[in-house]
């Protein structure tokens, strides 16, 4: 058994020196984070067939909410998020499609409101990911009236 351990260490140490890894820090690489790039039109069935929410998703009408919006993102998904932050959480930020410090602060404020309402269901980190999305209120739009905001909000 001792000889086997010596052989394994003899093979592992040079590999660690080459890669810079150590037994204490060697971990599996994290999965690549997918960023939201668009939004999906989610019908608000209780309000009527023309009412929809714009929920950030991986691509247009993909209904895949397993994505993240974070500082530095610039796209229509960020704009949809900003519109809901203003309408549903009273944040008063610019709807400029840029996830900067103000949007991050607004997301953190919304997350803290969600925590106050529902308990510790998420972390208030200022990033909009799948868990935040599942508890978040989104602005409702009337698609039969040119996509006009209704002033109402709902959970998806």
Coordinates of C-alpha atoms in Angstrom, one line a residue, residues 76-156:
X76 CA -33.2 43.9 -24.1
X77 CA -33.4 41.5 -21.1
X78 CA -31.9 44.2 -18.9
X79 CA -34.4 46.7 -20.2
X80 CA -37.3 44.3 -19.4
X81 CA -35.8 43.9 -15.9
X82 CA -35.4 47.6 -15.4
X83 CA -39.0 48.3 -16.5
X84 CA -40.3 45.8 -13.9
X85 CA -38.0 47.2 -11.2
X86 CA -39.5 50.6 -11.8
X87 CA -43.2 49.5 -12.1
X88 CA -43.2 46.8 -9.4
X89 CA -40.6 47.9 -6.9
X90 CA -40.6 51.7 -7.4
X91 CA -36.9 51.9 -8.1
X92 CA -37.0 54.9 -10.5
X93 CA -33.9 53.9 -12.5
X94 CA -33.1 54.6 -16.2
X95 CA -34.4 52.0 -18.6
X96 CA -31.2 52.2 -20.7
X97 CA -30.7 48.4 -21.3
X98 CA -27.4 48.7 -19.3
X99 CA -26.9 46.7 -16.1
X100 CA -24.7 49.1 -14.1
X101 CA -24.4 50.1 -10.5
X102 CA -27.9 51.6 -10.3
X103 CA -29.6 48.5 -11.7
X104 CA -27.5 46.3 -9.3
X105 CA -28.7 48.4 -6.4
X106 CA -32.3 48.2 -7.6
X107 CA -32.1 44.4 -7.9
X108 CA -30.7 44.2 -4.4
X109 CA -33.5 46.4 -3.1
X110 CA -36.1 44.2 -4.8
X111 CA -34.4 41.1 -3.4
X112 CA -34.5 42.6 0.1
X113 CA -38.2 43.3 -0.4
X114 CA -38.7 39.7 -1.5
X115 CA -36.8 38.5 1.6
X116 CA -39.0 40.7 3.9
X117 CA -42.1 39.3 2.3
X118 CA -41.3 35.6 1.9
X119 CA -38.3 35.0 4.2
X120 CA -34.8 33.8 3.3
X121 CA -35.8 32.4 -0.1
X122 CA -32.8 34.0 -1.9
X123 CA -29.6 36.0 -1.3
X124 CA -29.7 39.8 -1.9
X125 CA -26.6 39.9 -4.0
X126 CA -27.7 42.4 -6.7
X127 CA -27.6 39.7 -9.5
X128 CA -30.8 38.6 -11.3
X129 CA -30.6 34.9 -11.6
X130 CA -33.1 31.9 -11.7
X131 CA -33.9 32.0 -8.0
X132 CA -34.6 35.8 -8.0
X133 CA -36.6 35.4 -11.2
X134 CA -38.9 32.7 -9.6
X135 CA -39.8 35.2 -6.7
X136 CA -39.8 38.4 -8.7
X137 CA -42.9 40.5 -9.8
X138 CA -42.9 41.5 -13.4
X139 CA -44.8 44.3 -15.1
X140 CA -47.9 43.3 -17.1
X141 CA -48.3 44.6 -20.7
X142 CA -51.5 44.7 -22.8
X143 CA -50.4 43.3 -26.2
X144 CA -53.8 44.0 -27.8
X145 CA -53.2 47.7 -27.0
X146 CA -49.7 48.0 -28.6
X147 CA -47.9 46.5 -25.6
X148 CA -48.9 49.3 -23.3
X149 CA -47.9 48.8 -19.6
X150 CA -51.0 48.2 -17.4
X151 CA -49.5 49.5 -14.2
X152 CA -50.0 46.0 -12.6
X153 CA -47.5 43.4 -11.7
X154 CA -47.5 39.6 -11.2
X155 CA -45.3 36.7 -10.4
X156 CA -44.5 34.3 -13.2

